[in-house]
Coordinates of C-alpha atoms and ligand atoms in Angstrom, one line a residue:
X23 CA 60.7 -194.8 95.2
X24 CA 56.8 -195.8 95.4
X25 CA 54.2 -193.1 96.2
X26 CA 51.6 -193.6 99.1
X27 CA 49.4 -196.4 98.8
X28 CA 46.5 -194.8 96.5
X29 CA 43.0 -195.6 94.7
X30 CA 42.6 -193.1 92.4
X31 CA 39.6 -193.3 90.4
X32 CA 39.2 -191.6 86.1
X33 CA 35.6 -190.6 85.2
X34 CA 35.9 -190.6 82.2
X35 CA 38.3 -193.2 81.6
X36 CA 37.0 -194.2 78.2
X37 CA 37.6 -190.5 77.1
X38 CA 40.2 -189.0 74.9
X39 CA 42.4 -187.4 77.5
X40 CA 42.8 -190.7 79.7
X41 CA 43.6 -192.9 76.4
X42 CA 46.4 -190.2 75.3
X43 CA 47.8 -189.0 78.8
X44 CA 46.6 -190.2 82.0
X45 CA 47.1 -194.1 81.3
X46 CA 50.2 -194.6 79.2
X47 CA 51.5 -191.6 82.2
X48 CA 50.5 -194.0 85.0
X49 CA 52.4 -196.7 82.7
X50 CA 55.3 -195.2 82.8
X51 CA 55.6 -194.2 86.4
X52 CA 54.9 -198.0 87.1
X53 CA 57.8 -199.2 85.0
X54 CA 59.8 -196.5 86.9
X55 CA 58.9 -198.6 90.2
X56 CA 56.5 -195.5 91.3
X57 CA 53.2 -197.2 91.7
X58 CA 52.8 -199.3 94.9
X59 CA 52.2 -202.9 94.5
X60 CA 48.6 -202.8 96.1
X61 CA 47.6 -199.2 94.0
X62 CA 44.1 -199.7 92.6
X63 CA 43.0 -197.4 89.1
X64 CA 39.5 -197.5 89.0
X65 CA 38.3 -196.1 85.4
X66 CA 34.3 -194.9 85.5
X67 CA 32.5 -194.2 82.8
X68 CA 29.6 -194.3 81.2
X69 CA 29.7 -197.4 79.0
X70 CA 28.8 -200.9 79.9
X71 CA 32.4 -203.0 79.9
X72 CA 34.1 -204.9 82.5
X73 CA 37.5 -204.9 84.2
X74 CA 38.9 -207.0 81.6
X75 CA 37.7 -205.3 78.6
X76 CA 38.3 -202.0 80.3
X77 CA 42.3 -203.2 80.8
X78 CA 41.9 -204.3 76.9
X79 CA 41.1 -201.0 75.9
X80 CA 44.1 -199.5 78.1
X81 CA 46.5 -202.0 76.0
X82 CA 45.2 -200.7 72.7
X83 CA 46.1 -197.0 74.3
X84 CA 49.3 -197.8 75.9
X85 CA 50.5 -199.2 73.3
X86 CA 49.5 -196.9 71.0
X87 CA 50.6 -193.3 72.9
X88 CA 52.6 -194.9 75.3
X89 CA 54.9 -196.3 72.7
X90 CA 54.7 -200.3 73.9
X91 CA 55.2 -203.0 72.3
X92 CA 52.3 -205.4 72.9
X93 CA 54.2 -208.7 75.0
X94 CA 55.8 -206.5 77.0
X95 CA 55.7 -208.1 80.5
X96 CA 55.5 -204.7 82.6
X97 CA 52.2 -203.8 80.5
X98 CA 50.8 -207.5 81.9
X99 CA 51.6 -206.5 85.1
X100 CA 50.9 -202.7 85.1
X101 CA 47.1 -204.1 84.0
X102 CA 46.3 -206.0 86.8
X103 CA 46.0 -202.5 88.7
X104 CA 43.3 -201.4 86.9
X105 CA 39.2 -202.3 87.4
X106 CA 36.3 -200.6 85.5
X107 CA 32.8 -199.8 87.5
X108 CA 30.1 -198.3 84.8
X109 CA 28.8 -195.4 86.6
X110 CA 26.2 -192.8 86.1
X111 CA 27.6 -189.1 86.4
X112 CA 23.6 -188.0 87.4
X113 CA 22.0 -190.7 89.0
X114 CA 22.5 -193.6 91.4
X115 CA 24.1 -196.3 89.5
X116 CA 27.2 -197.7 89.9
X117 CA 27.9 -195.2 92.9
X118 CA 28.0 -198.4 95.3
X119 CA 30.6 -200.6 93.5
X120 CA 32.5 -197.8 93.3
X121 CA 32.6 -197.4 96.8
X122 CA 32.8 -201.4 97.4
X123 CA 36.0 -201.2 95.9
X124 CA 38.1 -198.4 97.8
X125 CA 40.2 -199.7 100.4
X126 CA 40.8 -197.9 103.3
X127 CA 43.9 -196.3 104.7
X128 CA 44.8 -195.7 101.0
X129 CA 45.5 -192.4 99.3
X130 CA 41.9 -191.5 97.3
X131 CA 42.2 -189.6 94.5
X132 CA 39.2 -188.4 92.0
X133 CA 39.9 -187.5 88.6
X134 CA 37.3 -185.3 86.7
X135 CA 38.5 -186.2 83.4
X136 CA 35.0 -185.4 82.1
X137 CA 33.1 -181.8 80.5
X138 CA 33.2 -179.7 83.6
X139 CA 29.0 -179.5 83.0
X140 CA 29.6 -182.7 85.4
X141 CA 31.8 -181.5 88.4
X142 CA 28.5 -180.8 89.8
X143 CA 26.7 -184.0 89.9
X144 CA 30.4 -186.2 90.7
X145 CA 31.2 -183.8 93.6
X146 CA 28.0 -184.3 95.2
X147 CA 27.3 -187.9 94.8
X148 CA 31.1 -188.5 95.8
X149 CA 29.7 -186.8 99.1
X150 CA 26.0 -188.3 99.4
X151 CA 27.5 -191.8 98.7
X152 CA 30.4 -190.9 101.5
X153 CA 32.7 -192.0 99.1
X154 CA 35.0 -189.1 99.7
X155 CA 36.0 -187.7 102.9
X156 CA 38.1 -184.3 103.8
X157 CA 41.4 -186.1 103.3
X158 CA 40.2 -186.7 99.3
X159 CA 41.9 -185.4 96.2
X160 CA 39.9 -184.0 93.1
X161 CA 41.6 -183.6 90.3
X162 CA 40.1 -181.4 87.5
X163 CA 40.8 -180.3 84.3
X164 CA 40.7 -177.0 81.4
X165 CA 39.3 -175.8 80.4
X166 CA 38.1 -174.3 84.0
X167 CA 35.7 -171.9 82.9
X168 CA 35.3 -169.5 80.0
X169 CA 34.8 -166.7 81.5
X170 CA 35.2 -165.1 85.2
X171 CA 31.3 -165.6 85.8
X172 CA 31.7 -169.6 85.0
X173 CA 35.1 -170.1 86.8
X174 CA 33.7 -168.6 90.2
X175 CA 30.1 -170.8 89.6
X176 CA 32.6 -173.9 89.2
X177 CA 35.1 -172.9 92.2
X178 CA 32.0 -172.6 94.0
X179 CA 30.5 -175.6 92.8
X180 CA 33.9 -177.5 94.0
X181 CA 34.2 -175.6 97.2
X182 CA 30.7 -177.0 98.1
X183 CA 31.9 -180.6 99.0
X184 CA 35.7 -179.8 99.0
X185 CA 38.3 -177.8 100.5
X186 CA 40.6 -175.8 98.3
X187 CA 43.8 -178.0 99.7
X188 CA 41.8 -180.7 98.2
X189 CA 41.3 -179.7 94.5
X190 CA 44.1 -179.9 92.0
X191 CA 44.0 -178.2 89.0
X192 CA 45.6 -178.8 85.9
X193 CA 47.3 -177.0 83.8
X194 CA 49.7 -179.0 82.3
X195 CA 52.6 -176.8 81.3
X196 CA 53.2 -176.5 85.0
X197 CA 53.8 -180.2 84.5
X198 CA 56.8 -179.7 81.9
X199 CA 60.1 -180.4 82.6
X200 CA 61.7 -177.0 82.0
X201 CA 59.2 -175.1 83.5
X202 CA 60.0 -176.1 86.4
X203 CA 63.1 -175.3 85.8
X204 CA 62.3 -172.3 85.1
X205 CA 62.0 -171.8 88.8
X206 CA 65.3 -173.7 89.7
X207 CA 67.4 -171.4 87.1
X208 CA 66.0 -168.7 88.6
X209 CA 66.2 -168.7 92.3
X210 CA 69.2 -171.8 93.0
X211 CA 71.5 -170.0 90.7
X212 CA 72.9 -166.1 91.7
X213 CA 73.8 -165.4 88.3
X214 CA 70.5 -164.2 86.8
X215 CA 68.2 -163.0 89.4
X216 CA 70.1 -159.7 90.2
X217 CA 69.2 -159.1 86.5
X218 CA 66.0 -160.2 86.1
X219 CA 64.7 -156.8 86.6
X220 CA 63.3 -153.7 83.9
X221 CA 66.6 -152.0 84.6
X222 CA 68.7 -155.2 82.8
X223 CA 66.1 -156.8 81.2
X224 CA 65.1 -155.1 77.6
X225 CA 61.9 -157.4 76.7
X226 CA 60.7 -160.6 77.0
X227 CA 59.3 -163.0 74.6
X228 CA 56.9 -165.8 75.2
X229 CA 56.6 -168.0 71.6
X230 CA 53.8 -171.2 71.8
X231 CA 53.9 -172.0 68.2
X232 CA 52.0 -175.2 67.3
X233 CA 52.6 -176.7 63.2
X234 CA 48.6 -178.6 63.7
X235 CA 45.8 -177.2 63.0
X236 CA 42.0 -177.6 64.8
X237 CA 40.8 -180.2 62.4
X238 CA 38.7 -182.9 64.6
X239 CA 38.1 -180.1 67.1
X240 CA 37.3 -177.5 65.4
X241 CA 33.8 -177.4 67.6
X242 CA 35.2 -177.0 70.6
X243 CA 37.7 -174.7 69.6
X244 CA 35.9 -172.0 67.9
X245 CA 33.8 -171.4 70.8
X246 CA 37.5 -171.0 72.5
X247 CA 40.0 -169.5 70.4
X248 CA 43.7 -169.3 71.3
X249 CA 43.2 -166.6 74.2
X250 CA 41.0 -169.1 76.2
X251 CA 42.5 -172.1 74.7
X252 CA 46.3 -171.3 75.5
X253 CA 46.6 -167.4 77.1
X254 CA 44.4 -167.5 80.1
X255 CA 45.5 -170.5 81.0
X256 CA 49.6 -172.2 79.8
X257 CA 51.0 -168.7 78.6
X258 CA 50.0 -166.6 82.0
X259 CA 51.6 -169.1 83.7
X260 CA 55.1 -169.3 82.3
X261 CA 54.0 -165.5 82.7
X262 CA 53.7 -165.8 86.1
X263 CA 57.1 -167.7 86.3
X264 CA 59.1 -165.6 84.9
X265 CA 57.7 -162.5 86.6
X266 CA 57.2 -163.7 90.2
X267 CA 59.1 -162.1 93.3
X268 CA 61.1 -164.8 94.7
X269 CA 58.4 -166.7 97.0
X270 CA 60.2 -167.5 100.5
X271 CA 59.8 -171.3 100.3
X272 CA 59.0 -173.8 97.2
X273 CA 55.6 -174.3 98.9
X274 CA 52.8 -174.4 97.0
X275 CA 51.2 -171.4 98.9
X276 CA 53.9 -169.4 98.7
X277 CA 54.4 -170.0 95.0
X278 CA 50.8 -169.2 94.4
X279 CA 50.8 -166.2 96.3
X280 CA 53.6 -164.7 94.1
X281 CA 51.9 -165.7 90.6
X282 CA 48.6 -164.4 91.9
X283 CA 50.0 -161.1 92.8
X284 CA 51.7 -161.0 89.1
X285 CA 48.2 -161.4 87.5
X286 CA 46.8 -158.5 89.5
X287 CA 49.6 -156.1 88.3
X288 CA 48.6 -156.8 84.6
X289 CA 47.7 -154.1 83.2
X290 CA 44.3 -154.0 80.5
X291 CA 45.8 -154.4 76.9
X292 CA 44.8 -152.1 74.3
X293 CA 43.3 -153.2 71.3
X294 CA 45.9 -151.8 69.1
X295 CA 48.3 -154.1 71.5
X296 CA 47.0 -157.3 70.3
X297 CA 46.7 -159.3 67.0
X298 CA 44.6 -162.3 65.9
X299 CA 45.2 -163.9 63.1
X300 CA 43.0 -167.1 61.3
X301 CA 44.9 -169.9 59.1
X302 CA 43.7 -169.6 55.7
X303 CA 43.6 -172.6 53.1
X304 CA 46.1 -173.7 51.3
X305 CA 46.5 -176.0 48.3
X306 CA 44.1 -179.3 50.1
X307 CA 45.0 -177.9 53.5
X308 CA 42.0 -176.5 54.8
X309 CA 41.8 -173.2 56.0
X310 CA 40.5 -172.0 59.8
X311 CA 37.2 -171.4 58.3
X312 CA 36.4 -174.9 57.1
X313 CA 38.2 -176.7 60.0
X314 CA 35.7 -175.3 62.1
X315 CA 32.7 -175.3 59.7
X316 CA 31.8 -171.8 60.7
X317 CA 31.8 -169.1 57.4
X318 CA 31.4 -166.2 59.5
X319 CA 34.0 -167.6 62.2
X320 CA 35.7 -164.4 64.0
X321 CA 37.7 -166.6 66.3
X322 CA 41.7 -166.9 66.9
X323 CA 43.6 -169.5 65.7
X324 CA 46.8 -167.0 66.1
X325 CA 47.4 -164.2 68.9
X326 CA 50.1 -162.1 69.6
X327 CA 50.0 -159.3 72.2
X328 CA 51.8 -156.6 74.1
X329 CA 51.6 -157.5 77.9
X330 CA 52.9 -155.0 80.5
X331 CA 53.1 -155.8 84.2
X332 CA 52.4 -152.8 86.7
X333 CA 55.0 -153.2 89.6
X334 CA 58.5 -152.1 90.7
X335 CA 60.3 -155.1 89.0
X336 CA 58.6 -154.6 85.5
X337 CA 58.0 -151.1 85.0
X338 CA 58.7 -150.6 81.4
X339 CA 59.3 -154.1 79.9
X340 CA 57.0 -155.2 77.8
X341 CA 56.2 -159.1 77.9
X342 CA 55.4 -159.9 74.5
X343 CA 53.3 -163.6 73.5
X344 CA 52.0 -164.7 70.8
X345 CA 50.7 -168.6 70.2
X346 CA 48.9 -170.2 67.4
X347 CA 48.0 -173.0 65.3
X348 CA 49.5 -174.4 61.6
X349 CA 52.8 -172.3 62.0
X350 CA 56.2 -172.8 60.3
X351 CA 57.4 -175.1 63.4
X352 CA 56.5 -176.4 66.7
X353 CA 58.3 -174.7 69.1
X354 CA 58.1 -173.2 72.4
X355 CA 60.4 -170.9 74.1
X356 CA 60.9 -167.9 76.5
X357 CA 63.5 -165.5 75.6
X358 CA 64.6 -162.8 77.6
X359 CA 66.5 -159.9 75.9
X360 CA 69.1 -158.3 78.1
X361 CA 69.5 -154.6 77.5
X362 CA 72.9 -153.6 75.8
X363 CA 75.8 -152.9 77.8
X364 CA 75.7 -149.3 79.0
X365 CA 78.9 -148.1 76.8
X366 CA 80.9 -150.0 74.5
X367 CA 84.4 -149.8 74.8
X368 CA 85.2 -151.4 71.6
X369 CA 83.2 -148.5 69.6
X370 CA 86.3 -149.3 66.5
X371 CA 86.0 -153.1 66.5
X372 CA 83.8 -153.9 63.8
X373 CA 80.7 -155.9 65.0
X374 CA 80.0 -158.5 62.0
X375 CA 76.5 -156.3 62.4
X376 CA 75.9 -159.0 65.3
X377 CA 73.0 -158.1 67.9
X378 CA 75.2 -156.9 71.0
X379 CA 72.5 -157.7 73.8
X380 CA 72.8 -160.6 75.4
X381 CA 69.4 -163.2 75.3
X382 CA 68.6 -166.4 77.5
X383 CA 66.2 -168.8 75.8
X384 CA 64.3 -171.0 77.3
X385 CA 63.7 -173.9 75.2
X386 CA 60.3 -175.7 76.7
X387 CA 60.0 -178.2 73.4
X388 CA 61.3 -179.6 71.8
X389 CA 65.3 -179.8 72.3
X390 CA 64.2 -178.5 75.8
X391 CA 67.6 -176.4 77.2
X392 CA 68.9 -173.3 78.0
X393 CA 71.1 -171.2 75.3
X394 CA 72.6 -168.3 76.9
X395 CA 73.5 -165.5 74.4
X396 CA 77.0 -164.1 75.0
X397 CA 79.2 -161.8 72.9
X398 CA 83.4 -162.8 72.9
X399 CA 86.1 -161.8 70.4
X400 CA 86.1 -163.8 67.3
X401 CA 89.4 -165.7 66.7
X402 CA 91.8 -164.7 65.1
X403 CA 94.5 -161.7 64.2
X404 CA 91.7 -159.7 62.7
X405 CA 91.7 -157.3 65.5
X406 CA 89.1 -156.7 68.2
X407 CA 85.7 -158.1 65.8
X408 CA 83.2 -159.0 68.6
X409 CA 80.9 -162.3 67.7
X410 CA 77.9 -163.6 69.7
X411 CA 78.2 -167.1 70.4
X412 CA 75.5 -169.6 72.5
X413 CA 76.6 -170.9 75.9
X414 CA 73.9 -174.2 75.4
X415 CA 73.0 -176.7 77.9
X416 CA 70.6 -178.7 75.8
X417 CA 69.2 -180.9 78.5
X418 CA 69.6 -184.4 76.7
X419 CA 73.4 -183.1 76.3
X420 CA 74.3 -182.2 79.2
X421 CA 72.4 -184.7 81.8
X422 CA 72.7 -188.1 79.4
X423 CA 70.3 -190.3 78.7
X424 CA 68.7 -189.0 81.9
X425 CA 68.3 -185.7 80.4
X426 CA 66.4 -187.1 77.3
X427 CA 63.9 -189.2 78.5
X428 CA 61.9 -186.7 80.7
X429 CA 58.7 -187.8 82.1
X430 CA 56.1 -186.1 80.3
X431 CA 53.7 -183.6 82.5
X432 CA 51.0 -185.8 83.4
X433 CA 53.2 -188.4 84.8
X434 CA 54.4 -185.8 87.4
X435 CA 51.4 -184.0 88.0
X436 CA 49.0 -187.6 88.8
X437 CA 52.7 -188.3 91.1
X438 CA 52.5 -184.7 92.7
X439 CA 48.8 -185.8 93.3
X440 CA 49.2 -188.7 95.4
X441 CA 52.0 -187.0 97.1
X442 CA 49.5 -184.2 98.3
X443 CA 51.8 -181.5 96.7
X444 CA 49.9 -178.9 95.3
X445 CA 52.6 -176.4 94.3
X446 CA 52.2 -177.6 90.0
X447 CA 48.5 -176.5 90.6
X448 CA 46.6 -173.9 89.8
X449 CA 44.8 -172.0 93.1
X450 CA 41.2 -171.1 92.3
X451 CA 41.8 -167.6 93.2
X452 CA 44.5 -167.4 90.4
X453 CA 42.5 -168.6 87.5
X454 CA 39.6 -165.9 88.9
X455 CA 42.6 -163.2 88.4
X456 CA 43.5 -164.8 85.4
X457 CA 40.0 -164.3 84.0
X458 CA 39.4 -161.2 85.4
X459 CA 42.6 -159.9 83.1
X460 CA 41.3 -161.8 80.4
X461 CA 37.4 -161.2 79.8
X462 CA 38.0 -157.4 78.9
X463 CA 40.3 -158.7 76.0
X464 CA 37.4 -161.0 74.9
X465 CA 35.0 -158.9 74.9
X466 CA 36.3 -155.8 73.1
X467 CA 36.7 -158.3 70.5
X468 CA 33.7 -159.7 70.3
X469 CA 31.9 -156.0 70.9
X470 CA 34.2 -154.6 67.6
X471 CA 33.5 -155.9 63.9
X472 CA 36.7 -156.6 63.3
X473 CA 38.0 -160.1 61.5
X474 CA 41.1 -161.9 62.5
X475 CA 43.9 -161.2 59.8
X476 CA 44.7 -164.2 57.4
X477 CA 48.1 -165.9 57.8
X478 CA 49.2 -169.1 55.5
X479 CA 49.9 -172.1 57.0
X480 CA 53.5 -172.9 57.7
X481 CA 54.3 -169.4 58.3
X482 CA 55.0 -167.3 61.3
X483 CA 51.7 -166.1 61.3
X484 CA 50.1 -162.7 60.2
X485 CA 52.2 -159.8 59.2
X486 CA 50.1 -157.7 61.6
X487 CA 51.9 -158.9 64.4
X488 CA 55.3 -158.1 63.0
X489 CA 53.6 -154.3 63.5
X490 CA 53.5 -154.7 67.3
X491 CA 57.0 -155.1 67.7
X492 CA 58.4 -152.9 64.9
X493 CA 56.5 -149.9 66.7
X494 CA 58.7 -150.9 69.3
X495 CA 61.7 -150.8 67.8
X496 CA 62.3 -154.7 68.9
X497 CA 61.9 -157.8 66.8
X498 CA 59.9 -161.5 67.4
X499 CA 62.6 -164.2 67.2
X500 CA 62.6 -166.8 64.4
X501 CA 60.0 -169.4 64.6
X502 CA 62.3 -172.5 63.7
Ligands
BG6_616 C1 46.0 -177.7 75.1 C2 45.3 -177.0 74.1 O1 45.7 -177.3 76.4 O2 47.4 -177.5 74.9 C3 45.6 -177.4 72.7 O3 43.9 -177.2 74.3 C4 47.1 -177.3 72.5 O4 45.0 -176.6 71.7 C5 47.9 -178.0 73.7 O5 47.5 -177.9 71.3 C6 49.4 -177.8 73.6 O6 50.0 -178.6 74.5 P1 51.5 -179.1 74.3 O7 51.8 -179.8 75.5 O8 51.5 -180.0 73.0 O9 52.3 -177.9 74.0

């Protein structure tokens, strides 16, 4: 079913993140009959090109992240939606084609795909130029800030020329597949959410583990570091998700509320709660160190931490994350380990040395599903031996074809966009909270001496962090 009529205009439409994402996204939503047949995508950018060079260029990406072959007839087509203005982020050119071209009674949405050092100058010549008006959309992405000082003087900067029901941002894990699901497996079904409490649930485990390393952005990234690049921002969310109240309606103010409230019961993590590590070299595999061309580098390329959430629900269990770069496998998952029955009533049948407690994992990529842990008699006449066996619904399994090809996040996020639904977005007062947790974290570190501990590349990262849950008594599941 086609969206709204729209224009939505990419600054920055020559850039990295509208080649990979944003274009071969809006590709696919048109072959899936989504885009309107009048829909306008108007790139602007800084370089001198014109529409039909600029739709050239979005070939060459389509077809090489969109995974196109180059005759196909739908890319033809799909490119006679797209123009190209050359504009000029701080000063007056190009601002008067751009508005030349938006048609009225359309949908207009603005995507900042550019350094956020710009939101500035775009917001206020989208204003001064009366391109946009109160019904607009902005759409902007991380990172938003890097600390709580810059995310309020951008909010604010925003806020100037738009109303918060008008600014989208991303953050696109919200945009995944099975994090929303997340939300439907929680509050559709009965069967989990009288347990999803600290009295049933033991711990919970949030794995981002990435096999690449920072090599061609290593700049950028040591001046982040995987606490701004992937805590602060993706991990508290799927935080947020999983620790939320119930909100009373899937509306995006109602869901916000609940997350924001989450961040605000975090409590400050200790220092000896956390643990950075820093890939070192390896045979020709560069190491952290010379990816980012910084010897005396103290960034993260690896954290794990101890996160505990002060409320009712959470009292005493811990959320454990950890996240980092050139580990043994890419894989992301939430698992949440159920506490062991009470008593057992089998205290003769011999356990094969099986874990008894039962563990739902949340598989976000890849294979994304849901394995439910469960413990059953093993076959047999051997008497009463207990075996723990995985309830899976691998989502390419169990939904077809349908199941496998899942629209990746930007596709729904862009959709959401022109649909005016802001509940996949991040509210500004969130990613304030979200700082406000964060920035202590930062700077003890960067106040202490200490160096991130080495870990090779292709393992499961330092040693250290195998610590933080042994103190515990608990232990990180396999990266695999
Ligand atoms: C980005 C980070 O936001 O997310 C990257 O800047 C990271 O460092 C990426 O690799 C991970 O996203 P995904 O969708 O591949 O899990």
């Amino acid at each position: 079913i086609p969206v709204e009529d729209f224009d939505l205009v990419i600054f920055g439409a020559t850039g990295d993140l509208a080649r990979r994402k944003i274009l071969p996204g809006l590709f696919r939503r048109f072959v899936a009959g989504q885009m309107p047949e009048a829909a306008q995508i108007i790139g602007a950018a800084r370089s001198e090109q014109d529409d039909e060079a600029f739709r050239a260029e979005t070939k060459a990406a389509i077809v090489e992240f969109g995974g196109v072959k180059k005759g196909d007839d739908d890319l033809a087509r799909f490119l006679q939606h797209l123009h190209y203005v050359r504009i000029d982020a701080k000063g007056e050119g190009g601002w008067k084609e751009l508005k030349a071209k938006m048609r009225k009674g359309a949908v207009h949405a603005f995507y900042f795909s550019v350094a956020p050092a710009l939101f500035g100058d775009l917001a206020e010549r989208l204003a001064s130029h009366s391109i946009a008006d109160g019904e607009s959309r902005i759409v902007v992405e991380k990172p938003f800030g890097r600390d709580l000082a810059t995310a309020k003087a951008l909010n604010a900067t925003l806020r100037k020329h738009f109303e918060e029901q008008q600014i989208y941002r991303i953050d696109h894990y919200l945009g995944k597949e099975t994090v929303q699901n997340l939300m439907a497996v929680r509050f559709a079904n009965i069967l989990f959410e009288p347990l999803w409490n600290a009295q049933y649930i033991d711990h919970v485990q949030i794995t981002v583990a990435e096999t690449v390393g920072v090599g061609g952005r290593g700049s950028y990234y040591d001046t982040s570091g995987a606490i701004r690049d992937m805590v602060q921002n993706h991990m508290m969310q799927l935080l947020c998700l999983i620790a939320m109240e119930p909100p009373y309606h899937f509306d995006p103010n109602a869901v916000r509320d609940e997350k924001l409230k989450v961040i605000r019961a975090l409590e400050p993590v200790e220092a000896t709660e956390i643990v950075r590590g820093q890939y070192q070299a390896n045979g020709d595999g560069k190491g952290y160190v010379e990816d980012s061309e910084n010897p005396a580098t103290r960034t993260e390329s690896y954290v794990a931490m101890k996160v505990r959430i002060s409320n009712w629900r959470w009292q005493g269990t811990p959320f454990y994350l950890r996240t980092g770069k050139k580990l043994r496998a890419r894989t992301s998952e939430i698992a949440i380990i159920f506490k062991e029955p009470p008593h057992s009533i089998f205290e003769d049948a011999q356990t094969s040395g099986e874990p008894k407690a039962n563990e739902l994992v949340i598989r976000l990529q890849p294979n994304e599903g849901m394995n439910l842990k469960v413990m059953i008699k093993e076959p047999g006449p051997g008497g009463m031996r207990l075996v723990q066996v995985p309830l899976d619904m691998t989502f390419a399994d169990a939904l077809g074809p349908e199941g496998a090809d899942m629209p990746d996040a930007y596709e729904r996020l862009i959709m959401d966009v022109i649909r005016g639904n802001q509940t996949l977005f991040m509210r500004g007062d969130e990613i304030e909270a979200s700082w406000a947790w964060t920035d202590p974290i930062i700077n003890a570190w960067e106040n202490s001496k200490q160096r991130p501990e080495p870990y090779d590349p292709g393992s499961s990262g330092p040693d250290e962090a195998l610590g933080l849950m042994h103190r515990d008594k608990r232990r990180w599941r396999e990266i695999r």
